[in-house]
Structures are given as C-alpha cells and as structure tokens.
XYZ file of C-alpha atoms in Angstrom:
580
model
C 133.579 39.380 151.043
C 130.577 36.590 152.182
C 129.307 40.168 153.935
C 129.532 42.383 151.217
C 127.827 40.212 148.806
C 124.813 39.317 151.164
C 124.685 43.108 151.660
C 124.080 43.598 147.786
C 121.480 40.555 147.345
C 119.330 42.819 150.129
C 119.662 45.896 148.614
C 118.658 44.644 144.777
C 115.805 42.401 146.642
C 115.039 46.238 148.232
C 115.001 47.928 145.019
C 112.769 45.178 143.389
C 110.336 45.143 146.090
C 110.454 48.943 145.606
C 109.800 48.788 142.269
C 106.696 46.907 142.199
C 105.309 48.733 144.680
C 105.872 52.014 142.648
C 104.364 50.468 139.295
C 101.317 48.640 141.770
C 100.947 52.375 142.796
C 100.563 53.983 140.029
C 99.410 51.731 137.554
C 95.901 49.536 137.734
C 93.548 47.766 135.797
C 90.663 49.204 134.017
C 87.109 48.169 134.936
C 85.461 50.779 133.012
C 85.354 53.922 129.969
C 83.462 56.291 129.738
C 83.186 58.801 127.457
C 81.725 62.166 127.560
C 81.174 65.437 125.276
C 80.691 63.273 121.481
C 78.833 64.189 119.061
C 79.180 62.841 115.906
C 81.927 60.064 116.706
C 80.556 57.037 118.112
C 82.199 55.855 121.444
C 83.400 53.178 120.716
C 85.364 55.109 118.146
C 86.896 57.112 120.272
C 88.074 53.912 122.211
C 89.553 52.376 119.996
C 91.395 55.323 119.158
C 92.938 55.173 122.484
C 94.222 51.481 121.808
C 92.587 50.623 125.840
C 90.381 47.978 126.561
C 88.352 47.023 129.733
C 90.768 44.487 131.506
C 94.073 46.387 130.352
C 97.109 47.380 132.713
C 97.363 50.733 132.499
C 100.193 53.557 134.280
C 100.482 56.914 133.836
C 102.509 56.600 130.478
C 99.781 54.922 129.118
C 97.214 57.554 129.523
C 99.850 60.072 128.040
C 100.473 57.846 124.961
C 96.283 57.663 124.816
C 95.979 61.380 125.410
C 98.560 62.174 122.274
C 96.749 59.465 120.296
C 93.564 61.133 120.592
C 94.715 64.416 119.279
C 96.584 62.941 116.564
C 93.537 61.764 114.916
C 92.867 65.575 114.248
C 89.125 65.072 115.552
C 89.197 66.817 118.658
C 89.350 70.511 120.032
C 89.952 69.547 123.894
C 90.840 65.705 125.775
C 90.429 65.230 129.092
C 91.483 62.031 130.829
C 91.200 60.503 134.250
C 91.412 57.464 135.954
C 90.120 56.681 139.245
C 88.807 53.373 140.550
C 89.223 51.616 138.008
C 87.098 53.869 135.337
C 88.540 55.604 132.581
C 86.772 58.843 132.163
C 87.005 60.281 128.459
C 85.591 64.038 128.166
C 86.188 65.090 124.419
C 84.905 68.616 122.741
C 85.016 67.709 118.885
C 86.750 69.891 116.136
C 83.668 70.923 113.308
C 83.502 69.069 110.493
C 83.757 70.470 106.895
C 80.690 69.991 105.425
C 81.041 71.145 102.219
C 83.571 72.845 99.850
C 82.375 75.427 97.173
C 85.005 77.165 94.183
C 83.829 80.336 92.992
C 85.291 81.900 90.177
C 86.628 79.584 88.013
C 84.952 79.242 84.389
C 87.211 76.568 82.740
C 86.042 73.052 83.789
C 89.145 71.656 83.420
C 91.201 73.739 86.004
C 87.941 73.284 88.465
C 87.928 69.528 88.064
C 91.696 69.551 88.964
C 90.809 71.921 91.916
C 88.129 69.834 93.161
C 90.366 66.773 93.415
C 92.228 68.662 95.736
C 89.316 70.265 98.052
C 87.742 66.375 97.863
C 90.818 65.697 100.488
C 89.587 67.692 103.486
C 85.958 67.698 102.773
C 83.947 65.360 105.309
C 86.491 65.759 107.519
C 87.583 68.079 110.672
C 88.071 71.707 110.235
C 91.581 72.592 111.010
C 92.948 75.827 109.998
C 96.430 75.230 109.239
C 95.297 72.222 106.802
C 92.753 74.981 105.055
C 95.557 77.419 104.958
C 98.000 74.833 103.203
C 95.180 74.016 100.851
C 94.670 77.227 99.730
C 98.205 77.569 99.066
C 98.185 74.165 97.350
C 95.043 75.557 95.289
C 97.272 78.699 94.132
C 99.636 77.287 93.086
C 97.365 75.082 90.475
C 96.035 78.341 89.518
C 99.803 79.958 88.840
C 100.454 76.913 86.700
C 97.817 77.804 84.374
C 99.124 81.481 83.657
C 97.171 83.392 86.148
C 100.633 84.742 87.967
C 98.557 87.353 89.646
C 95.409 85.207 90.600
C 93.892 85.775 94.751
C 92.034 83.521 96.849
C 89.842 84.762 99.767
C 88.299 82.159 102.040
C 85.279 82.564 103.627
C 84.197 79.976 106.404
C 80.457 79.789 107.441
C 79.437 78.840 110.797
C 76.646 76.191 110.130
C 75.808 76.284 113.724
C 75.483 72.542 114.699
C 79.696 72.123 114.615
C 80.347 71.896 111.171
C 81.355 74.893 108.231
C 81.185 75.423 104.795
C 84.148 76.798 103.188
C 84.366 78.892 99.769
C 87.303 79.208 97.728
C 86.466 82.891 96.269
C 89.106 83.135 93.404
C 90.002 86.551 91.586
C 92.192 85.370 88.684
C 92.803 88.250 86.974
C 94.786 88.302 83.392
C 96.660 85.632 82.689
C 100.590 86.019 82.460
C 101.579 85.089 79.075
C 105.246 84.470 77.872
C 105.876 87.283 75.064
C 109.522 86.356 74.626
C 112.525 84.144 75.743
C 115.950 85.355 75.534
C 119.295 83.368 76.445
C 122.156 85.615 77.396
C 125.743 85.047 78.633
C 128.217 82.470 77.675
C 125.037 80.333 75.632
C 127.157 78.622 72.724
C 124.230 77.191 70.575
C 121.349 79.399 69.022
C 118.290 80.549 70.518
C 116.103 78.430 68.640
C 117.874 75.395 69.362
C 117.485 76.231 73.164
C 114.171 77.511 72.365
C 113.484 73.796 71.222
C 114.928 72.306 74.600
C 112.657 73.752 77.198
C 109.045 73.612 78.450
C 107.998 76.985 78.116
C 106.672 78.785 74.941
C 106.290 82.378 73.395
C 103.161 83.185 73.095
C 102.110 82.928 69.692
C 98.739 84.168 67.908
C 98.559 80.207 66.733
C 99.579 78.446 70.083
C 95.866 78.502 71.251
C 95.928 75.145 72.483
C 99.273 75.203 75.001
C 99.060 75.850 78.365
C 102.830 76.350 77.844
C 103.124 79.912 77.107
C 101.685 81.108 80.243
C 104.124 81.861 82.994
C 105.024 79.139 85.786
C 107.687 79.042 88.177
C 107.486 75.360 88.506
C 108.222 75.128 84.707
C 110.831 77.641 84.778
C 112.380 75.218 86.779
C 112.568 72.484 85.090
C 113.863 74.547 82.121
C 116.570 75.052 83.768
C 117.603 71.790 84.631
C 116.621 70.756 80.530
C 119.109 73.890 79.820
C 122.086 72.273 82.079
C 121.453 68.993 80.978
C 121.810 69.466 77.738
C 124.889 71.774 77.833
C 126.450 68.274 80.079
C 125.415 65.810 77.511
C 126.835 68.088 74.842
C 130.191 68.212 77.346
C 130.133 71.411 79.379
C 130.360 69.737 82.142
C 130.807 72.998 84.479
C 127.508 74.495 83.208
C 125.716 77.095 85.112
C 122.173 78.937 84.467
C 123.073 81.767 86.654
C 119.663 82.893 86.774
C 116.351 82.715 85.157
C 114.123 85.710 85.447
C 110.720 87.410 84.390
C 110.340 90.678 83.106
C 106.883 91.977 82.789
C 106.785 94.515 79.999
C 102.732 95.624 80.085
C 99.783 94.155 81.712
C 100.168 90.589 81.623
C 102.979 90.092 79.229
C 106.429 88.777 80.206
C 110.300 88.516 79.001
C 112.064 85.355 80.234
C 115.740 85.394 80.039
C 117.943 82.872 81.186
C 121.720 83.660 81.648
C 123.867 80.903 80.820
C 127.230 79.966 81.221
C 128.548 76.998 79.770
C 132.038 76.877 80.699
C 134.692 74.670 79.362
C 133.897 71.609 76.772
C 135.197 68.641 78.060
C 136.301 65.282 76.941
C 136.191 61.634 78.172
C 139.468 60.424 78.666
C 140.080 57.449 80.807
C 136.820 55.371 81.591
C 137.542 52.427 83.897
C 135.304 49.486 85.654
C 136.609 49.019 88.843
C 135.959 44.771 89.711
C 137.248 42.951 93.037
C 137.394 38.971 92.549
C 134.157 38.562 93.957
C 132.463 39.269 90.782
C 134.868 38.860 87.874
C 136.172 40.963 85.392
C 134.725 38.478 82.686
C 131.126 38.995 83.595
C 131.368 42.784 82.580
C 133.926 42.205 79.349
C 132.067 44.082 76.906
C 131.799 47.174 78.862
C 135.209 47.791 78.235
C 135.041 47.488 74.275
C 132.144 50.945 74.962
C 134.629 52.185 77.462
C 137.089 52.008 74.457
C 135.328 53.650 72.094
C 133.957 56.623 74.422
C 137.504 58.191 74.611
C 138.001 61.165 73.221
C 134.112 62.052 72.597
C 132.789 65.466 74.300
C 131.462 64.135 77.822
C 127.732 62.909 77.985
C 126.224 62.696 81.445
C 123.532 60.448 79.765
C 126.307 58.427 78.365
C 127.186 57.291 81.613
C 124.094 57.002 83.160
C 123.269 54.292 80.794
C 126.658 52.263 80.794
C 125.513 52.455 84.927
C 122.451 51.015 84.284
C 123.269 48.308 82.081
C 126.120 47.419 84.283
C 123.414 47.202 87.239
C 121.533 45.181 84.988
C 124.359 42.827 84.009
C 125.202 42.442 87.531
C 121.305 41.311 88.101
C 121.226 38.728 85.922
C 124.926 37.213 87.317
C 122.490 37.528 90.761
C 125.397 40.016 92.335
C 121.929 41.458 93.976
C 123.467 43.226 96.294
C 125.557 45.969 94.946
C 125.190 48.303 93.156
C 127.131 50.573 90.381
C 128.266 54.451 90.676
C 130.957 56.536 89.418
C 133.674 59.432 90.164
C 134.648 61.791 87.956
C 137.908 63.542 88.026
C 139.048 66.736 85.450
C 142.497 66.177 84.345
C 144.848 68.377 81.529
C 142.088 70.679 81.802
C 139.488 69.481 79.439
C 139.455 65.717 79.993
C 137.690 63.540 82.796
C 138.499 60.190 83.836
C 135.813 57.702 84.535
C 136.640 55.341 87.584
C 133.365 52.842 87.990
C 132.930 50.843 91.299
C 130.755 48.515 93.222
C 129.347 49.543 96.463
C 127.883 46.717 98.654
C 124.200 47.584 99.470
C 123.110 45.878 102.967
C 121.756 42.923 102.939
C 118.011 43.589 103.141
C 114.992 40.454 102.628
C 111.855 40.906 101.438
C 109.472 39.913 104.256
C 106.082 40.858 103.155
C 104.213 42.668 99.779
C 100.976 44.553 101.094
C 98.582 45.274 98.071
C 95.913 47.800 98.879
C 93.297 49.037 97.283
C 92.116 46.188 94.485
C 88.399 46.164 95.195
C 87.677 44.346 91.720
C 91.347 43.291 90.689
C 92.676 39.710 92.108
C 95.282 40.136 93.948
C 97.175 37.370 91.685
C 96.817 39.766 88.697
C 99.060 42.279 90.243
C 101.522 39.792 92.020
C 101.982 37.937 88.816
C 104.059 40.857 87.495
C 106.074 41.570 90.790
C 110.084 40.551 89.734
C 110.812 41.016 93.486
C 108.329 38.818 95.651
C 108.644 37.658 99.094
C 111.233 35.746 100.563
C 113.871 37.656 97.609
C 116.697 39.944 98.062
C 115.434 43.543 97.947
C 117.015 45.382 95.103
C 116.055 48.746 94.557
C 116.234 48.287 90.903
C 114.297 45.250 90.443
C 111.919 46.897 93.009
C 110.972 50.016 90.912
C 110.718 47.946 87.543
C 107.889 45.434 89.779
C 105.856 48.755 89.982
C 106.610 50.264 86.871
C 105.135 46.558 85.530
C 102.555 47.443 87.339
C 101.364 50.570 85.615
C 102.276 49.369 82.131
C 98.797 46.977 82.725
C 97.395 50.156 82.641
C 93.754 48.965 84.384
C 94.698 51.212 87.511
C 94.291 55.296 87.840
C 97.724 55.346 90.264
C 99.706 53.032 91.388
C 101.927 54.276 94.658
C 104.320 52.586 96.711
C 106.724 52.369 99.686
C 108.860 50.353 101.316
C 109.077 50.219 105.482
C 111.219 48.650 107.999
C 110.043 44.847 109.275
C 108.759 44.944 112.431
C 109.157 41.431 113.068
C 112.403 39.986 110.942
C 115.678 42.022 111.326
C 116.863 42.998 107.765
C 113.896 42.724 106.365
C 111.824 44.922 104.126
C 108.131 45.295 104.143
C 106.798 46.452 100.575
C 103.297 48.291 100.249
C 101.465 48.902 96.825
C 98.722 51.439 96.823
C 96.642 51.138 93.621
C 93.776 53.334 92.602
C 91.376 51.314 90.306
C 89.750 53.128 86.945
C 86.876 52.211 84.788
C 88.237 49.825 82.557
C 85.738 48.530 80.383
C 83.495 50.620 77.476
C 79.928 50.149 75.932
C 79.373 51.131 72.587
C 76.562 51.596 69.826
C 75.689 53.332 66.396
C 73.822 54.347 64.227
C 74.522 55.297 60.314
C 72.686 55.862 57.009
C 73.860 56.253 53.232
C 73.491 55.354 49.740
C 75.080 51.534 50.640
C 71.777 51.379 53.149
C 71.526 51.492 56.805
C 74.085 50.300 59.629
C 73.619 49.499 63.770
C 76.349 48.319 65.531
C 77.100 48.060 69.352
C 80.146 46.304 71.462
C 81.571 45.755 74.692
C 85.511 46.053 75.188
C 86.719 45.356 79.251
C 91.011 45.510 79.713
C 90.244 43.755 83.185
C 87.312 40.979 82.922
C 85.790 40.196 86.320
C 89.044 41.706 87.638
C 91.303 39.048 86.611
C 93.240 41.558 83.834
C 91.828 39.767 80.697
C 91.125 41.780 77.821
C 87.356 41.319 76.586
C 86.535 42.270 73.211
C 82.904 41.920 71.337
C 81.095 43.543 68.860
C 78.633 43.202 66.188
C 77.216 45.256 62.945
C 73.869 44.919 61.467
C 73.566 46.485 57.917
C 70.632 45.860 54.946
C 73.156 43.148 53.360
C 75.351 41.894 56.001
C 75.695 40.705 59.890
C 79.188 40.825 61.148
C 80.020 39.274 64.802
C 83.107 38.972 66.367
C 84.275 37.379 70.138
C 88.138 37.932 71.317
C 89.249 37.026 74.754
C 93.233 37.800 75.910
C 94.317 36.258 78.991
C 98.144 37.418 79.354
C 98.695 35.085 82.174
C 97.850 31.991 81.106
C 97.199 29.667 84.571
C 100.436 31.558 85.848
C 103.038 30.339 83.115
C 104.187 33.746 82.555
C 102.292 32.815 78.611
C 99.654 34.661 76.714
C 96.628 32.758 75.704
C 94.301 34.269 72.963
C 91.252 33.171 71.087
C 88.802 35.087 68.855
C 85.682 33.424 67.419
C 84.094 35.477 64.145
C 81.474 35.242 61.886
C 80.541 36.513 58.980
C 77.306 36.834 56.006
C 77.095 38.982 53.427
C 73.932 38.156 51.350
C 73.328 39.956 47.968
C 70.854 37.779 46.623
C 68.928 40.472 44.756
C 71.530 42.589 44.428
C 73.975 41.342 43.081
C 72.904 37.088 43.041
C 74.891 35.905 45.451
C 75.559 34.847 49.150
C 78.811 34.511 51.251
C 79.296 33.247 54.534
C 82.502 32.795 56.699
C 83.084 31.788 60.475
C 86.171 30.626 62.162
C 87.814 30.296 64.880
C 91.947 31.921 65.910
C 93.556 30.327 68.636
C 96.814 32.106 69.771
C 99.638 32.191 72.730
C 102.811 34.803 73.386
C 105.466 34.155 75.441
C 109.189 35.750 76.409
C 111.423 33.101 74.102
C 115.004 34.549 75.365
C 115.871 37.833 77.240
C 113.205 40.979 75.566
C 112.856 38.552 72.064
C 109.211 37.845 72.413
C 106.911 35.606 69.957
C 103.791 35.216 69.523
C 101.952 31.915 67.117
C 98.377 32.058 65.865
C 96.798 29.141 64.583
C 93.176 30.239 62.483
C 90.787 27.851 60.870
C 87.847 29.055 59.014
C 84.883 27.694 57.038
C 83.705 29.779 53.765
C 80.605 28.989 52.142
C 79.470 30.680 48.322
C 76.040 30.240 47.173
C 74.865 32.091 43.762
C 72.179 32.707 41.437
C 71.555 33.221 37.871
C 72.049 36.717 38.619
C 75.583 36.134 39.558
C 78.183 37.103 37.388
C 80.710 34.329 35.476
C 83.951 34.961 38.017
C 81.002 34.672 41.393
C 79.263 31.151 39.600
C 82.828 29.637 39.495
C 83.742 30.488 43.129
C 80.453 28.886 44.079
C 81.403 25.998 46.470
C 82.566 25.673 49.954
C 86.130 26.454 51.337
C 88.348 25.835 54.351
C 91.257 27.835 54.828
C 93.995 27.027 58.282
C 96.888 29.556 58.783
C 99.773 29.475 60.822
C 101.224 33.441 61.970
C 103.647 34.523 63.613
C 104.943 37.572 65.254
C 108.056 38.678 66.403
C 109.207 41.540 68.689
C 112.521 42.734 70.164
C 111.630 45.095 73.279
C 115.072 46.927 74.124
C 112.874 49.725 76.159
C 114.564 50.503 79.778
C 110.657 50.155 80.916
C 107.309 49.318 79.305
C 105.599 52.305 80.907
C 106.411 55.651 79.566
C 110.146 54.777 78.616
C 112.696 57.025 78.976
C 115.163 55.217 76.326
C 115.403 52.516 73.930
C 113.080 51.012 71.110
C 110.801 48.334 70.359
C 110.969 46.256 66.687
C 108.312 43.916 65.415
C-alpha cells in the first residue's frame, strides 16, 4: 500500500510539473502592441477593446477571447492577431462608416420625424448590411402603420471613397389603404356597433380626417383581436375564439375587414376559493372572501380576477409576505360554471444589491431615488419593482424611462437594478403682446417642472397693462429635505391704479405658505396658510361704496385639500379613480 501511494504522489507531482510547463509554453507576458491598418479609430481604442495591457499574462485563449471581442464591436472588416516575443501585433481593416442618412419621399413631417429617430440609430456608425437591411424593414413597417399597405423602399448606398457611405431611403408610398368597412361574422352575440366601439380600427369616414385609425395596419388588427376576446371573457365566454381576421381589398386602396368570431359557451363563477397555508393566515386576507361571496353566480370576468390578484398581492405587501406571490386555476365544472382555486407560490429569495441610474445629466440622482419603493439592501419584488419605475415616469421631467434587472455578479441571490432615463426640456419661456378697448397688455414668464435638476416646480410671471402690474413667484419642492412632504410657497403682488379713471387705487401683496403629505394609505392632504396686505386709496372721483372701503386690510386664511388616490398607478392608470 506504502508503494502504491508513493507511486501516485509521483505521478500527480508529474502531471503538475507537466502542466506548468504546457501553460509556460504557450502562454507569456506581453512587452508590447502594436497596431496596424486604423484609420479612423485611435489605437488605443482598439486596445482597450481587446481588454490587454502591456504586462498581462496572456495564452492562446486569450487572444481568441480578444480576437471575438474585436469583431463584436462591429468596427472591423478583417483582425489579425499575433504574438511573438513578447509583442502583440494588431492588423485591423475597418468596416466604412455611415456618414449620413437621407429619406426621400416622404411629404408629411410627422411620419419623417418618426423615421428619422430611427435612421439617427445607425448613422455615425459602421456600415453593416444586415443592420441596414433590418432598418429598412423596421422603416416599413412605420410606413404600413400609417395606411400606406403597399408603400416600397429602395436603398441606394454611395461609395464616398475615403471608407465611409451615404445611404438613401428612396420611398414609393403609393395610395394609402383605407378601411371602407368592418364586418363581424360567426357566432358574434352582441351588435356590430357595439364591437365596432371595442376595437382600434375605424371605417373610413368622409369626417374622420384627423385618425390615423382608418388606414389599414396589421399591428392594429392585432390588437383588435385581443380587445375582441377580451371582451367576449369579461362578458363570460370564456372559450372565445376570433378564428380569423382578414382584409379584403375591394378597389384601389379600399379594404373590408371581417373578423369571424366565435364566442362559445357563457360561463359562470361558481366556487372562488383563497388557498392560505399557516404561514400567512387566513385572517390577513378575510375580506377577500366576503368579494369571493358575492362573485358567485355572475357571468365570468377575466378582469374580475385579475384585480382580486392584484389586491391580494398588494395585501400580502403590506403584511411584508414579500416573497410570494398570487395566481389562480380555473377549472369548468356542470358545463357552464368555473371554480376559482387561488394560491401562493413562493418566489426565490432574491436581494437587491445595487440600483444603477443612467443617464441624468441635469437631474440629481436623489430626485429619482427618492421615489424608488424598492432600494438597496430590500427584498426584490417584482411588483413593488415596476410601481418604483412607473413612480418614476409619473414625475414626468424625463422623455423615457427604461429599465432592467441583471444577475449580481458579486452577491449570490442578489439582483442588480438599472434605470435608463432619457431627459426632456422641462422648463418654458413665455411673452405677449395684446391691444383693445381696456388698453394695452405685455406679459412674459418662466415655468421649469425640474429647477437646477432637483425636480422642483418653478413658476413666475408678470403682466404689465395701462392700469395695472401683476407679479407672481411660486416654488414646489415635492420632497421636502427627504421627508417624503411637499413644501410650497408663492409670493404675489398686486396694483391696480385708476386714479383718473375711475378715482381710485388698490394694492395687494402676500405671501402662501403650503405643505402635502400622504396622512394614511392613498388619503393625502394638503394645508395652506396665506397672509396678505390690501391697501385702498381714493379720490373725490371715487364713487360712495370705493370712499368707504378706503383703508388698509389684512386678510390670513387657512385651506385645505383633500384627496383619495385609489388609482392602481399614477402614470397612465389602467383602473381606479382619484377624489378631491
């Protein structure tokens, strides 16, 4: 045994020696790069493309992974790499570069400007043909949307001769394809005009001169049919089908939609049940059974249960069950009923390690965290998740706001959220000019949603006329020092003088000082305190009533608002309302 085991030790001290000799063989470090054959990229560009520094340790899967790096950047033709003696040779022939774009054909600004946003993407950068080729398609298919079914696009590329092209978009858009009638056929149940009423799409009406609507689009088609199904679901034909939607063209550019429905059976709720372990207690989630109650024996509503999912979700939230979520079964029995069986399924545990904001050139960085429910160091939920961003947009200072969520790197279980905002002009500069029989009037203002890019609302303006000056100063700062309370003031003056006009001169200035803040869950108030100063000054010209109002007055109020905000999210809600 003593022989057998000092047999192994030599062999693995063998195969280590072996080892190292194979990686010092083919692996060294490098002492030099060079590169060859650029043009417009600088070299130390192209190095760091490479991820390889002077100094590094490099083998043969290194140079591969280099090699493949390079021509993922898109910027190349041809890479050629060696390595001998310690120099890193780098010979690169570069792809050309798009110089410009050009659309030809297209009168309406509107489509152009939404074209352009699109040819923006590739322009300045290297001319690849399959990206070109998707772009045109990508181009078409804006052009379909807007009716022109039959529309063509011929590219021409033009050889500037010092490795870059110009590319035009040559459009023919023909007649545009204009919806002339929609039919419904099969098994449809309610009226044409009712279903008329549901979807996107249009006739095309002598009147309807403004819609884009009544112009053919597959894209819309679509989504009239799922509005079609959806409906017939919530309305409980639960087995609904739109066999098919098609487009007849009956002349030149003039179509007949028909969609053939058919709706199946109506069904009812029968049993709907809330499945809870004694993790999370039946107690917490009491009062869905009272709706759960009352649901039996109505025609089954897909929206109907999406909501009691939602709310359940959110009930589960605010007991902190953070990690689980609701869903359903459904299961037809006698026919025409379906039982409701709702369960929790245990999401995995995942943390929130890091929140990347990108992109906020003038906005603080606080400004957008401030309305982040999930922050780092908290559970991820994918709910509370897509309300943080939805937060986001309501602010409505930003253009877009995108976002994903990756894998940690560096924490197992972990989450790493990235927000990708797109800032917008938020701020406006006003003036005017008027004249009439009450004299002549100037005024000018500034209004700014996102003041020196900490999201407070700026609002000034002033009016000059013959008799009067009128100035006003309101600041909104919805974060006040980060205690989740608004803090308003608005400083205003006033003077009206008709002196010769009427004997008499008012003035009034004041100042409102005001805050808003979330008293329970979505019951929100807001207090304003005012105090203002009034002065009257008359002549004997003045009438009786003016002479005894002559004097000075203060005047202090105290207002309130209040506001219930039951919407499922403050930008572009889907459901629910808002009372003040």
């Amino acid at each position: 045994m003593k022989i057998n085991n000092i047999v192994i030790i030599k062999i693995f001290f063998l195969l280590l020696f072996t080892v190292n000799t194979y990686k010092s063989a083919f692996s060294d470090v490098i002492k030099k790069i060079e590169v060859k054959g650029n043009d417009r990229l600088a070299e130390q560009t192209i190095i760091l493309f490479t991820e390889l520094n002077v100094d590094d340790n490099i083998n043969t899967e290194d140079l591969n992974q280099s090699f493949k790096k390079l021509f993922e950047t898109d910027y190349f033709n041809d890479v050629k790499i060696s390595f001998k003696d310690g120099v890193l040779k780098i010979n690169v022939i570069e792809n050309p570069l798009i110089q410009s774009i050009k659309i030809e054909g297209i009168k309406n600004k509107s489509i152009e400007d939404d074209l352009s946003k699109i040819t923006k993407k590739i322009e300045k950068y290297p001319y690849l043909e399959n990206k070109v080729k998707d772009q045109k398609n990508t181009l078409l298919n804006i052009i379909r949307s807007n009716g022109f079914y039959f529309a063509e696009i011929q590219t021409i590329i033009i050889d500037n001769n010092n490795n870059s092209v110009n590319i035009i978009y040559k459009f023919n858009l023909g007649e545009r394809a204009k919806i002339s009638e929609i039919k419904f056929i099969g098994n449809k149940i309610f009226k044409n005009n009712k279903l008329r009423n549901i979807i996107v799409s249009e006739e095309s009406k002598p009147w309807k001169f403004l819609t884009t609507n009544k112009y053919l689009n597959e894209g819309r088609i679509d989504l009239d049919v799922n509005l079609l199904e959806n409906y017939f679901r919530n309305k409980g034909y639960y087995n609904v089908v739109v066999k098919s939607s098609s487009a007849k063209i009956i002349d030149k550019n003039n179509f007949v939609l028909t969609f053939n429905i058919d709706s199946g059976k109506k069904y009812y709720f029968n049993n709907v049940d809330l499945k809870v372990t004694d993790s999370y207690s039946k107690e917490n989630f009491s009062n869905f059974f009272k709706i759960f109650e009352s649901l039996k024996g109505k025609p089954y509503s897909l929206n109907s249960i999406k909501k009691i999912i939602n709310e359940i979700d959110n009930t589960a939230l605010q007991k902190e069950f953070v990690f689980i979520n609701a869903d359903y079964e459904e299961k037809i029995i006698d026919e025409d009923k379906i039982n409701i069986n709702i369960f929790f399924e245990e999401s995995e545990k995942f943390f929130v390690d890091r929140v990347n904001i990108f992109g906020n050139f003038i906005t603080e960085e606080k400004v957008i965290r401030n309305v982040l429910i999930v922050d780092e160091g908290d559970p991820f939920n994918e709910i509370l998740y897509n309300k943080s961003i939805n937060e986001i947009r309501s602010k409505q200072i930003f253009r877009s706001v995108k976002s994903e969520v990756i894998d940690s790197k560096t924490k197992s279980n972990s989450k790493i959220i990235n927000i990708i905002i797109e800032e917008k002009a938020t701020g406006e500069i006003f003036a005017g000019a008027g004249t009439g029989t009450s004299g002549s009037t100037i005024s000018a203002g500034i209004k700014e949603k996102n003041y020196l890019g900490k999201g407070i609302t700026l609002d000034t303006a002033i009016t000059l006329s013959d008799d009067e000056i009128k100035g006003k100063f309101s600041v909104l700062n919805p974060n006040f020092r980060n205690t989740d309370r608004s803090v308003n003031t608005t400083i205003e003056s006033t003077t009206s003088d008709f002196m010769t006009s009427s004997g008499y001169k008012t003035s009034r200035t004041g100042l409102k000082l005001g805050t808003g803040f979330e008293q329970y869950d979505d019951f929100y108030l807001n207090i304003d305190i005012s105090n203002y100063y009034e002065k009257l000054e008359t002549s004997d010209a003045a009438s009786s009533i003016k002479k005894k109002q002559e004097g000075d007055y203060f005047e202090n109020l105290i207002t309130y608002a209040i506001t219930l905000n039951k919407l499922d999210q403050n930008f572009q809600p889907t459901d629910g309302y808002l009372t003040k």
